[in-house]
């Protein structure tokens, strides 16, 4: 087994699930994720109810069995990243090229939750920084250590269209005060 999932149910029962070659896989809407660099999510690739009982996975492909990176499986002991509080922007500033900059009013660690109504395939790009450039028309990505980490903190959401879409990343977080947003047809 390459992965072992140990489930503890509320009623005290437990179950262990092992990965095997009869598992199936499909392309996820998450096209890229890195804990520090960001996440790219293509909502057009969502499969409704994919994690629900009774989902028809007949069009999914068999997994490719790969060698384990190590012989020893080690339990992940780190607590998950959780939402502690919601913060609203204190200002929306016009940026260059029809973009917008959100000022969150304080330096924080977190991510952006968005609601957009755009055409299918519209890419909304969110770049994060702790400081503005002197012209206040763009963010200073060097303020987040990009020169050391080579990671420009960026989240990209690709719209499926058809009405309001809510999204927030699941596999990343950022250190920021300012978010420069491109791809929106309106503020």
Short mmCIF file of C-alpha atoms in Angstrom, two decimals:
data_model
loop_
_atom_site.label_atom_id
_atom_site.label_comp_id
_atom_site.label_asym_id
_atom_site.label_seq_id
_atom_site.Cartn_x
_atom_site.Cartn_y
_atom_site.Cartn_z
CA UNK A 1 0.00 0.00 0.00
CA UNK A 2 1.21 3.50 -0.84
CA UNK A 3 -1.32 5.15 1.45
CA UNK A 4 -3.26 4.00 4.48
CA UNK A 5 -6.37 5.85 5.65
CA UNK A 6 -7.36 5.14 9.24
CA UNK A 7 -10.94 6.22 9.95
CA UNK A 8 -12.32 6.66 13.46
CA UNK A 9 -16.11 6.97 13.52
CA UNK A 10 -18.10 8.86 16.14
CA UNK A 11 -19.68 5.63 17.38
CA UNK A 12 -16.21 4.24 18.21
CA UNK A 13 -15.92 1.95 15.19
CA UNK A 14 -12.82 2.13 13.01
CA UNK A 15 -11.89 1.19 9.48
CA UNK A 16 -8.61 1.05 7.56
CA UNK A 17 -8.50 1.65 3.81
CA UNK A 18 -5.44 0.78 1.72
CA UNK A 19 -4.58 1.97 -1.76
CA UNK A 20 -4.68 -0.81 -4.33
CA UNK A 21 -4.39 -1.13 -8.09
CA UNK A 22 -8.19 -1.27 -8.46
CA UNK A 23 -8.55 2.40 -7.52
CA UNK A 24 -9.61 4.84 -10.27
CA UNK A 25 -8.64 8.40 -11.09
CA UNK A 26 -9.83 11.35 -13.15
CA UNK A 27 -8.46 14.80 -13.91
CA UNK A 28 -9.25 17.18 -11.06
CA UNK A 29 -10.29 20.82 -11.38
CA UNK A 30 -7.16 21.54 -9.29
CA UNK A 31 -4.57 21.96 -12.04
CA UNK A 32 -1.76 23.18 -9.76
CA UNK A 33 -1.27 23.54 -6.05
CA UNK A 34 1.62 24.49 -3.83
CA UNK A 35 1.21 25.33 -0.17
CA UNK A 36 3.09 28.63 -0.59
CA UNK A 37 2.99 29.44 -4.31
CA UNK A 38 -0.77 29.11 -4.85
CA UNK A 39 -3.46 27.12 -6.60
CA UNK A 40 -4.97 27.01 -10.09
CA UNK A 41 -8.56 25.73 -10.28
CA UNK A 42 -10.55 25.14 -13.47
CA UNK A 43 -14.24 25.01 -12.49
CA UNK A 44 -15.16 23.71 -15.95
CA UNK A 45 -13.64 20.38 -14.93
CA UNK A 46 -15.82 19.86 -11.84
CA UNK A 47 -17.73 16.60 -11.60
CA UNK A 48 -20.86 17.04 -9.48
CA UNK A 49 -21.20 14.63 -6.57
CA UNK A 50 -17.88 12.88 -7.40
CA UNK A 51 -17.27 12.07 -3.72
CA UNK A 52 -20.84 10.93 -2.95
CA UNK A 53 -22.02 7.33 -2.62
CA UNK A 54 -23.46 6.02 -5.87
CA UNK A 55 -21.36 8.29 -8.12
CA UNK A 56 -20.86 6.65 -11.53
CA UNK A 57 -17.08 6.46 -12.00
CA UNK A 58 -17.22 4.18 -15.05
CA UNK A 59 -15.55 6.86 -17.19
CA UNK A 60 -12.63 7.20 -14.75
CA UNK A 61 -9.31 5.55 -15.67
CA UNK A 62 -7.44 2.93 -13.67
CA UNK A 63 -4.63 4.33 -11.52
CA UNK A 64 -1.02 3.86 -12.50
CA UNK A 65 0.83 2.05 -9.72
CA UNK A 66 4.08 3.83 -8.91
CA UNK A 67 6.87 2.80 -6.55
CA UNK A 68 6.59 4.26 -3.06
CA UNK A 69 9.04 7.08 -2.28
CA UNK A 70 9.93 5.29 0.96
CA UNK A 71 9.31 1.95 2.65
CA UNK A 72 8.01 3.59 5.82
CA UNK A 73 4.59 5.22 5.91
CA UNK A 74 4.56 8.09 8.40
CA UNK A 75 1.37 9.49 9.90
CA UNK A 76 0.84 13.19 9.19
CA UNK A 77 0.77 14.92 12.56
CA UNK A 78 0.28 18.51 11.38
CA UNK A 79 -3.03 20.16 12.19
CA UNK A 80 -4.96 21.29 9.11
CA UNK A 81 -5.02 24.96 8.18
CA UNK A 82 -8.36 26.36 9.34
CA UNK A 83 -10.38 29.51 8.87
CA UNK A 84 -10.27 31.55 12.07
CA UNK A 85 -12.08 34.69 10.94
CA UNK A 86 -13.28 36.44 7.83
CA UNK A 87 -11.87 39.84 6.90
CA UNK A 88 -13.45 42.24 4.43
CA UNK A 89 -11.31 44.57 2.28
CA UNK A 90 -11.09 48.14 3.56
CA UNK A 91 -10.50 49.57 0.06
CA UNK A 92 -10.57 48.67 -3.62
CA UNK A 93 -7.91 50.54 -5.57
CA UNK A 94 -7.69 50.87 -9.36
CA UNK A 95 -4.54 49.25 -10.75
CA UNK A 96 -2.86 49.32 -14.13
CA UNK A 97 -4.45 47.65 -17.17
CA UNK A 98 -8.00 47.59 -15.77
CA UNK A 99 -6.98 45.48 -12.79
CA UNK A 100 -7.98 46.01 -9.17
CA UNK A 101 -6.12 45.91 -5.87
CA UNK A 102 -7.86 44.87 -2.68
CA UNK A 103 -6.50 46.37 0.54
CA UNK A 104 -7.34 44.05 3.41
CA UNK A 105 -6.34 46.73 5.96
CA UNK A 106 -3.86 44.51 7.79
CA UNK A 107 -1.08 42.08 7.07
CA UNK A 108 -2.46 38.56 7.46
CA UNK A 109 -2.00 34.91 6.70
CA UNK A 110 -4.88 33.42 4.75
CA UNK A 111 -6.50 33.26 1.35
CA UNK A 112 -9.15 35.01 -0.70
CA UNK A 113 -12.72 33.75 -1.09
CA UNK A 114 -14.35 35.03 -4.26
CA UNK A 115 -17.79 35.22 -5.88
CA UNK A 116 -17.73 35.96 -9.60
CA UNK A 117 -20.09 35.91 -12.57
CA UNK A 118 -18.00 35.67 -15.71
CA UNK A 119 -18.08 33.87 -19.05
CA UNK A 120 -16.89 30.24 -19.21
CA UNK A 121 -13.11 30.04 -19.46
CA UNK A 122 -12.49 33.47 -17.91
CA UNK A 123 -9.34 33.26 -15.78
CA UNK A 124 -9.40 35.35 -12.61
CA UNK A 125 -5.82 35.83 -11.40
CA UNK A 126 -5.12 36.90 -7.83
CA UNK A 127 -1.58 37.88 -6.86
CA UNK A 128 -0.69 38.53 -3.23
CA UNK A 129 1.80 40.90 -1.56
CA UNK A 130 2.46 42.68 1.70
CA UNK A 131 3.27 46.07 0.12
CA UNK A 132 2.24 48.28 -2.78
CA UNK A 133 4.70 49.73 -5.27
CA UNK A 134 5.28 53.48 -4.80
CA UNK A 135 2.83 54.35 -7.61
CA UNK A 136 0.06 52.45 -5.73
CA UNK A 137 -1.01 50.96 -9.11
CA UNK A 138 0.59 47.53 -8.56
CA UNK A 139 1.73 45.27 -5.76
CA UNK A 140 5.31 44.57 -4.68
CA UNK A 141 5.59 40.78 -4.93
CA UNK A 142 9.17 40.99 -3.60
CA UNK A 143 7.61 41.84 -0.22
CA UNK A 144 6.61 38.19 0.20
CA UNK A 145 10.09 36.73 -0.32
CA UNK A 146 9.75 35.78 -4.00
CA UNK A 147 13.47 36.36 -4.55
CA UNK A 148 14.30 33.74 -1.92
CA UNK A 149 11.54 31.20 -2.56
CA UNK A 150 11.03 31.76 -6.31
CA UNK A 151 7.32 31.44 -5.47
CA UNK A 152 5.08 34.28 -6.61
CA UNK A 153 1.94 33.87 -4.49
CA UNK A 154 -0.80 33.45 -7.09
CA UNK A 155 -4.27 31.91 -7.19
CA UNK A 156 -6.07 31.40 -10.50
CA UNK A 157 -9.74 30.54 -10.84
CA UNK A 158 -11.08 29.59 -14.29
CA UNK A 159 -14.83 30.17 -14.49
CA UNK A 160 -17.37 27.59 -15.64
CA UNK A 161 -19.94 30.34 -16.36
CA UNK A 162 -23.68 30.24 -15.93
CA UNK A 163 -24.15 32.44 -12.88
CA UNK A 164 -22.47 33.34 -9.61
CA UNK A 165 -19.55 31.08 -8.70
CA UNK A 166 -18.08 30.87 -5.21
CA UNK A 167 -14.53 29.62 -4.73
CA UNK A 168 -11.69 29.58 -2.28
CA UNK A 169 -8.49 27.53 -2.55
CA UNK A 170 -8.11 24.35 -0.50
CA UNK A 171 -4.40 23.63 -0.84
CA UNK A 172 -2.61 26.93 -0.23
CA UNK A 173 -2.42 30.03 1.92
CA UNK A 174 -0.62 33.36 1.58
CA UNK A 175 1.00 36.12 3.63
CA UNK A 176 -0.45 39.40 2.36
CA UNK A 177 -2.26 42.67 2.83
CA UNK A 178 -2.87 43.43 -0.86
CA UNK A 179 -4.37 41.32 -3.65
CA UNK A 180 -4.03 42.40 -7.28
CA UNK A 181 -6.85 40.91 -9.36
CA UNK A 182 -7.00 40.60 -13.14
CA UNK A 183 -9.55 39.03 -15.45
CA UNK A 184 -12.71 40.63 -14.06
CA UNK A 185 -15.06 42.29 -16.53
CA UNK A 186 -16.37 44.56 -13.78
CA UNK A 187 -15.53 45.57 -10.20
#
